Amino acid sequence: MRLTSSRRRFVQDVVAGLSVAALPHLAHAQNATRPLSKRAAKPSPYSIDVPVAIEVKARPLPSFDIRDRSRVRFGALEYRSGLILTSAFSGFGGLSALRLDPRGERFVSLSDKATWFTGRIVYRGREMAGLDDVEAAPLLGPDGKPITSRGWYDSESLAFDGSIAYVGLERVNQVLRYDFAKGFTRAAGEVVPMPPAVRKLPSNKGLEALVFVPKGLPLAGTLIAMSERGLDASGNLIAFLVGGKTPGQFSIRRTETFDISDAVLLPSGDLLILERKFSWLGGVGIRIRRLALSEIAPGAVVDGPAIFNADLTNEIDNMEGIDAHVTAEGETVLTMISDDNFSLIQRNLLLQFTLLQRVARGRRYRIAALRAGLFGVAGGW
């Protein structure tokens, strides 16, 4: 399809002048050597074979608390705005990961049906008003064909190292590496060698969150891969350090039956873990925990306080993606997205909150530089 001028500029901005950080201790991604999955790759009405521009409609959520519409404070977060997203495009939904540019405008998201979604968040003042310039494109495998042809779905997690995108596939517990400098979402993926223990994770509770650690922070050059509910002998959540100077396995303490759904690394060195739980008696709950990156090491069991909790008295759904950006005023904004499972009774939500901590002006530029480094884009997209 012919790219619009705005999308052409988007692609050019992403790939122009990229400086990919070296990852000397992480084995180079290799072409897939395993045979194709023997499982029949049945066509899905939610998967696509070629890129397509789509329209996404947005309805505002003026408040987050269903019972008290005036309430804006929720733990360490303050509600900014939210959107309910819908589209006539049958493949829109299942949004399971989200990464933003340093300004919090351009986004890359993943559907768990092996589809890229890219576009731009439109703001009215400090509030989100809608999405524009949205495109859907299939995730391609090493052979340049959609990975669904291999029976690979469940693209659940996303991390950036410069122009390099890492995508976690849950059911097959694999990670694919995409070089956005070579075609943006048209790039072919390469299988990343992972520790053997990754393949032993539960097929439907496996790799769920990826974070790449940039220069200037502990564990720089490491890809952190977290399972949804792969449990160690003590019942804690299994995670891996891939590459970097100290590769290995560690655990995240599991409490109150919460599972991991995504994570984001703040320039301060705090790792925020988005978690969720469900039970027929207790209903749905989500929370965000703050972990110290400096405490993560092979063999460690890390824990941290919850800074945000929400349940069905709030405007939540199956929240599966989280990212952060810093505004020109120095506010740290968290953006969360939900996976509607292509269900008529669930919703695609896009929510934004202010993390209630101020960023000094001197640090703001360091933060912007770190965020730009994660995407490999000087000055943003």
Coordinates of C-alpha atoms in Angstrom, one line a residue:
M1 CA 0.0 0.0 0.0
R2 CA 1.1 3.6 -0.6
L3 CA 2.2 5.4 2.6
T4 CA 0.6 8.7 3.5
S5 CA 3.0 11.6 3.9
S6 CA 2.5 11.6 7.7
R7 CA 3.3 7.8 7.9
R8 CA 6.2 8.2 5.6
R9 CA 7.6 10.9 7.9
F10 CA 6.9 8.6 10.8
V11 CA 8.9 5.7 9.3
Q12 CA 11.7 8.1 8.2
D13 CA 11.9 9.7 11.6
V14 CA 12.2 6.3 13.3
V15 CA 14.9 4.9 11.0
A16 CA 16.9 8.0 10.3
G17 CA 20.0 8.6 12.3
L18 CA 19.5 5.5 14.5
S19 CA 22.3 4.5 16.8
V20 CA 21.8 1.0 17.9
A21 CA 23.4 0.3 21.3
A22 CA 25.8 -2.7 21.2
L23 CA 24.8 -5.8 23.0
P24 CA 28.1 -7.7 23.1
H25 CA 27.1 -10.3 25.6
L26 CA 23.8 -11.2 24.0
A27 CA 24.1 -13.8 21.3
H28 CA 23.2 -12.5 17.9
A29 CA 19.7 -13.4 16.8
Q30 CA 19.8 -16.4 14.4
N31 CA 17.5 -17.5 11.7
A32 CA 15.0 -20.1 13.0
T33 CA 16.6 -23.5 12.9
R34 CA 13.6 -25.3 14.4
P35 CA 11.1 -26.8 11.9
L36 CA 7.7 -25.1 11.5
S37 CA 5.2 -25.9 14.2
K38 CA 3.3 -29.1 13.5
R39 CA 0.2 -27.5 14.8
A40 CA -2.1 -26.5 11.9
A41 CA -2.0 -22.8 11.3
K42 CA -5.7 -22.1 10.9
P43 CA -6.7 -18.8 9.4
S44 CA -7.9 -16.3 12.1
P45 CA -10.5 -13.6 11.4
Y46 CA -8.3 -11.3 13.6
S47 CA -5.0 -11.9 11.8
I48 CA -3.8 -10.1 8.7
D49 CA -1.4 -10.8 5.9
V50 CA -0.6 -7.3 4.6
P51 CA -0.3 -3.8 6.1
V52 CA -3.5 -1.8 6.1
A53 CA -4.5 1.7 7.3
I54 CA -7.4 1.6 9.7
E55 CA -9.7 4.1 11.5
V56 CA -10.0 3.9 15.2
K57 CA -12.7 5.7 17.0
A58 CA -12.3 7.0 20.6
R59 CA -14.8 7.8 23.2
P60 CA -13.5 9.7 26.3
L61 CA -13.5 8.4 29.8
P62 CA -13.8 11.6 31.9
S63 CA -13.3 9.8 35.2
F64 CA -11.7 6.6 36.5
D65 CA -13.7 5.9 39.6
I66 CA -17.1 4.7 38.7
R67 CA -18.7 5.5 42.1
D68 CA -17.0 8.9 42.7
R69 CA -16.5 10.8 39.5
S70 CA -14.7 13.6 41.2
R71 CA -11.9 11.4 42.5
V72 CA -8.5 11.7 40.7
R73 CA -6.0 10.3 43.2
F74 CA -5.3 6.5 43.1
G75 CA -2.3 5.5 45.2
A76 CA 0.7 7.2 43.8
L77 CA -1.1 8.0 40.5
E78 CA -3.4 10.8 39.4
Y79 CA -5.9 10.2 36.6
R80 CA -5.4 12.4 33.6
S81 CA -7.6 10.9 30.8
G82 CA -8.8 7.8 29.1
L83 CA -10.3 6.5 25.9
I84 CA -12.5 3.6 24.8
L85 CA -11.2 2.5 21.5
T86 CA -13.2 0.8 18.8
S87 CA -12.8 0.1 15.1
A88 CA -14.8 -1.5 12.2
F89 CA -11.6 -3.3 11.3
S90 CA -12.1 -6.9 12.5
G91 CA -8.4 -7.3 13.5
F92 CA -8.4 -4.4 15.9
G93 CA -8.2 -5.6 19.5
G94 CA -6.2 -7.9 21.7
L95 CA -3.8 -5.1 22.5
S96 CA -1.1 -6.7 24.7
A97 CA 1.9 -4.3 24.6
L98 CA 2.6 -0.6 24.2
R99 CA 5.7 1.5 23.6
L100 CA 5.6 5.3 23.2
D101 CA 8.0 7.9 21.8
P102 CA 9.6 10.3 24.2
R103 CA 6.8 12.8 23.8
G104 CA 4.1 10.2 24.5
E105 CA 2.6 10.7 21.0
R106 CA 3.8 8.1 18.5
F107 CA 3.1 4.5 19.6
V108 CA 3.9 0.9 18.7
S109 CA 1.5 -1.7 20.0
L110 CA 1.0 -5.4 19.6
S111 CA -2.1 -7.5 19.3
D112 CA -1.8 -11.0 20.7
K113 CA -2.9 -12.2 17.2
A114 CA 0.5 -11.3 15.8
T115 CA -0.3 -7.8 14.5
W116 CA 1.6 -4.6 14.8
F117 CA -0.4 -1.4 15.4
T118 CA 1.3 1.9 15.0
G119 CA 0.0 5.5 15.0
R120 CA -0.3 8.7 16.9
I121 CA -2.1 9.7 20.1
V122 CA -3.9 13.0 19.5
Y123 CA -4.1 15.3 22.6
R124 CA -6.4 18.2 23.5
G125 CA -4.3 20.0 26.1
R126 CA -3.1 17.4 28.5
E127 CA -5.9 15.0 27.7
M128 CA -6.0 12.3 25.1
A129 CA -8.6 12.9 22.4
G130 CA -8.1 10.1 19.9
L131 CA -5.8 8.1 17.6
D132 CA -4.7 9.1 14.2
D133 CA -2.6 7.7 11.4
V134 CA -3.2 4.1 12.6
E135 CA -1.8 1.2 10.6
A136 CA -2.0 -2.6 11.2
A137 CA 0.7 -4.8 9.9
P138 CA 1.5 -8.5 10.4
L139 CA 4.5 -9.7 12.4
L140 CA 6.8 -11.4 10.0
G141 CA 9.0 -14.4 10.7
P142 CA 12.5 -15.2 9.5
D143 CA 11.1 -16.2 6.1
G144 CA 9.4 -12.9 5.6
K145 CA 5.9 -14.5 6.0
P146 CA 3.4 -13.7 8.8
I147 CA 4.4 -15.7 11.9
T148 CA 0.8 -17.0 12.0
S149 CA 1.8 -19.3 9.1
R150 CA 3.9 -21.1 11.7
G151 CA 1.1 -21.3 14.1
W152 CA 2.7 -18.6 16.2
Y153 CA 0.4 -16.2 18.0
D154 CA 0.3 -14.7 21.4
S155 CA 2.7 -11.8 20.8
E156 CA 2.4 -10.4 24.3
S157 CA 5.5 -8.3 25.0
L158 CA 7.6 -5.6 23.4
A159 CA 10.9 -3.9 24.3
F160 CA 13.2 -1.5 22.3
D161 CA 17.0 -1.2 22.1
G162 CA 17.5 1.6 19.7
S163 CA 15.9 0.6 16.4
I164 CA 15.8 -3.0 17.6
A165 CA 12.4 -4.3 18.7
Y166 CA 12.2 -7.5 20.8
V167 CA 8.8 -9.3 20.8
G168 CA 7.9 -12.1 23.2
L169 CA 5.7 -14.9 22.0
E170 CA 4.0 -16.5 25.0
R171 CA 2.6 -19.9 23.9
V172 CA 5.9 -20.9 22.2
N173 CA 8.0 -19.0 24.6
Q174 CA 10.2 -17.5 22.0
V175 CA 11.6 -14.0 21.4
L176 CA 11.8 -12.4 18.0
R177 CA 14.2 -9.6 17.1
Y178 CA 13.1 -6.9 14.5
D179 CA 15.4 -4.2 13.1
F180 CA 13.1 -1.2 12.5
A181 CA 15.9 0.4 10.5
K182 CA 15.3 -2.2 7.9
G183 CA 11.7 -1.7 6.9
F184 CA 10.0 -0.6 10.2
T185 CA 7.1 -3.0 10.8
R186 CA 7.9 -4.7 7.4
A187 CA 11.1 -6.1 8.9
A188 CA 11.5 -9.8 9.2
G189 CA 11.9 -11.2 12.7
E190 CA 14.8 -13.4 13.8
V191 CA 14.7 -15.9 16.7
V192 CA 16.7 -14.8 19.7
P193 CA 18.5 -17.6 21.6
M194 CA 17.0 -17.8 25.1
P195 CA 18.0 -19.7 28.2
P196 CA 16.7 -23.3 28.0
A197 CA 14.5 -22.7 31.1
V198 CA 12.4 -20.3 29.0
R199 CA 11.1 -23.2 26.9
K200 CA 9.9 -24.9 30.1
L201 CA 7.6 -22.1 31.1
P202 CA 3.8 -22.8 30.9
S203 CA 2.6 -22.4 27.4
N204 CA -0.3 -20.0 28.4
K205 CA 1.5 -18.4 31.3
G206 CA 4.9 -17.9 29.8
L207 CA 6.8 -14.8 28.5
E208 CA 4.6 -11.8 29.2
A209 CA 6.9 -8.8 29.7
L210 CA 10.1 -7.6 28.2
V211 CA 12.3 -4.6 29.2
F212 CA 15.6 -3.6 27.7
V213 CA 18.0 -1.7 30.1
P214 CA 19.9 1.2 28.4
K215 CA 23.3 2.6 29.2
G216 CA 23.6 4.5 32.4
L217 CA 21.6 2.1 34.6
P218 CA 22.4 -1.1 36.5
L219 CA 22.2 -4.1 34.2
A220 CA 22.8 -2.0 31.1
G221 CA 22.7 -4.0 27.9
T222 CA 20.4 -6.6 29.5
L223 CA 17.0 -7.8 28.2
I224 CA 14.8 -8.6 31.1
A225 CA 12.2 -11.2 30.3
M226 CA 9.4 -11.9 32.8
S227 CA 6.8 -14.7 32.8
E228 CA 3.2 -14.3 33.5
R229 CA 2.9 -17.2 35.9
G230 CA 5.9 -19.4 35.5
L231 CA 6.6 -20.3 39.2
D232 CA 9.8 -21.4 40.9
A233 CA 10.0 -23.9 43.7
S234 CA 8.8 -21.3 46.2
G235 CA 5.9 -20.2 44.1
N236 CA 7.5 -16.9 43.0
L237 CA 7.4 -15.6 39.4
I238 CA 10.3 -16.6 37.2
A239 CA 12.2 -14.0 35.2
F240 CA 15.4 -14.0 33.2
L241 CA 18.4 -11.7 32.5
V242 CA 19.4 -12.2 28.9
G243 CA 22.7 -10.7 27.7
G244 CA 24.6 -8.0 29.6
K245 CA 27.3 -8.7 32.1
T246 CA 25.3 -10.9 34.5
P247 CA 22.9 -13.2 32.6
G248 CA 20.9 -15.6 34.6
Q249 CA 17.5 -16.3 36.3
F250 CA 15.8 -14.5 39.2
S251 CA 12.4 -14.4 40.8
I252 CA 9.8 -11.8 41.5
R253 CA 7.9 -12.4 44.7
R254 CA 4.3 -13.4 44.0
T255 CA 1.7 -12.1 46.4
E256 CA -2.1 -12.1 46.5
T257 CA -2.3 -14.3 43.4
F258 CA -1.3 -11.5 41.0
D259 CA 0.3 -12.4 37.7
I260 CA 2.6 -10.2 35.6
S261 CA 1.1 -8.6 32.5
D262 CA 3.8 -6.0 31.5
A263 CA 6.6 -3.8 32.8
V264 CA 8.2 -0.4 32.2
L265 CA 11.6 0.9 33.3
L266 CA 11.9 4.4 34.6
P267 CA 15.1 6.4 34.1
S268 CA 15.4 6.6 37.9
G269 CA 16.1 2.9 37.9
D270 CA 12.7 1.9 39.2
L271 CA 11.1 -1.1 37.4
L272 CA 7.3 -0.8 37.4
I273 CA 5.5 -4.1 37.1
L274 CA 1.9 -4.1 35.9
E275 CA 0.0 -7.0 37.4
R276 CA -3.5 -8.5 37.3
K277 CA -5.6 -11.1 38.9
F278 CA -9.0 -12.7 38.4
S279 CA -11.3 -15.0 40.4
W280 CA -15.0 -15.8 40.2
L281 CA -15.4 -14.6 43.8
G282 CA -13.0 -11.7 44.0
G283 CA -13.5 -10.4 40.4
V284 CA -10.8 -8.6 38.5
G285 CA -8.0 -6.5 40.0
I286 CA -4.9 -4.8 38.7
R287 CA -1.9 -3.2 40.5
I288 CA 1.5 -1.6 39.8
R289 CA 4.5 -2.6 41.9
R290 CA 7.7 -0.7 42.1
L291 CA 10.9 -2.7 42.1
A292 CA 14.5 -1.5 42.4
L293 CA 16.6 -2.4 39.3
S294 CA 19.7 -2.3 41.5
E295 CA 18.4 -5.3 43.5
I296 CA 17.9 -7.6 40.5
A297 CA 20.7 -10.2 40.0
P298 CA 20.9 -13.9 39.2
G299 CA 19.4 -15.9 42.0
A300 CA 17.7 -12.9 43.6
V301 CA 14.1 -12.8 44.8
V302 CA 13.0 -9.2 44.4
D303 CA 9.9 -7.5 45.9
G304 CA 8.5 -4.0 46.1
P305 CA 5.6 -1.9 47.3
A306 CA 2.3 -1.5 45.3
I307 CA 1.9 2.1 44.2
F308 CA -1.5 1.6 42.5
N309 CA -4.5 -0.7 42.9
A310 CA -7.7 -0.8 41.0
D311 CA -10.7 -3.2 40.6
L312 CA -14.1 -3.2 38.9
T313 CA -15.2 -0.1 40.8
N314 CA -12.8 1.6 38.5
E315 CA -12.7 1.9 34.7
I316 CA -10.4 -1.1 34.0
D317 CA -10.4 -4.1 31.8
N318 CA -7.8 -6.7 31.0
M319 CA -4.9 -4.3 31.4
E320 CA -1.9 -5.8 29.5
G321 CA 0.4 -2.9 28.4
I322 CA 2.2 -0.1 30.2
D323 CA 4.7 2.6 29.2
A324 CA 6.0 5.9 30.5
H325 CA 7.1 9.3 29.2
V326 CA 8.0 12.6 30.7
T327 CA 6.2 15.8 29.7
A328 CA 7.8 19.2 29.0
E329 CA 6.7 20.2 32.5
G330 CA 8.6 17.3 34.1
E331 CA 5.6 15.1 34.8
T332 CA 6.1 11.3 34.5
V333 CA 3.0 10.0 32.7
L334 CA 2.1 6.3 32.7
T335 CA 0.0 5.0 29.8
M336 CA -1.9 1.6 30.1
I337 CA -3.7 -0.3 27.4
S338 CA -6.1 -3.3 27.7
D339 CA -6.6 -6.5 25.8
D340 CA -10.3 -7.0 25.0
N341 CA -9.7 -10.7 23.9
F342 CA -11.9 -9.8 20.9
S343 CA -14.9 -10.2 23.2
L344 CA -18.1 -8.2 23.0
I345 CA -18.2 -7.8 26.8
Q346 CA -14.7 -6.4 27.1
R347 CA -13.1 -3.1 26.0
N348 CA -10.0 -1.7 24.5
L349 CA -9.0 1.0 27.0
L350 CA -6.2 3.5 26.8
L351 CA -5.6 5.2 30.2
Q352 CA -3.1 7.8 31.4
F353 CA -2.0 8.8 34.9
T354 CA 0.5 11.1 36.3
L355 CA 3.1 9.5 38.6
L356 CA 3.1 11.8 41.6
Q357 CA 6.7 12.7 41.7
R358 CA 8.3 15.8 40.1
V359 CA 11.4 15.5 37.8
A360 CA 14.0 18.2 38.3
R361 CA 14.7 20.2 35.2
G362 CA 18.3 19.0 35.1
R363 CA 17.2 15.4 35.1
R364 CA 14.5 15.9 32.5
Y365 CA 17.1 16.1 29.7
R366 CA 18.8 12.9 30.9
I367 CA 15.4 11.2 30.9
A368 CA 14.6 12.4 27.4
A369 CA 17.9 11.2 26.2
L370 CA 17.4 7.8 27.8
R371 CA 13.9 7.4 26.3
A372 CA 15.2 8.5 22.9
G373 CA 18.0 5.9 23.3
L374 CA 15.5 3.2 23.9
F375 CA 14.0 3.9 20.5
G376 CA 17.2 5.0 18.9
V377 CA 15.7 8.3 17.8
A378 CA 17.5 11.6 18.3
G379 CA 14.9 14.2 19.4
G380 CA 11.9 11.9 19.2
W381 CA 9.9 10.5 16.4

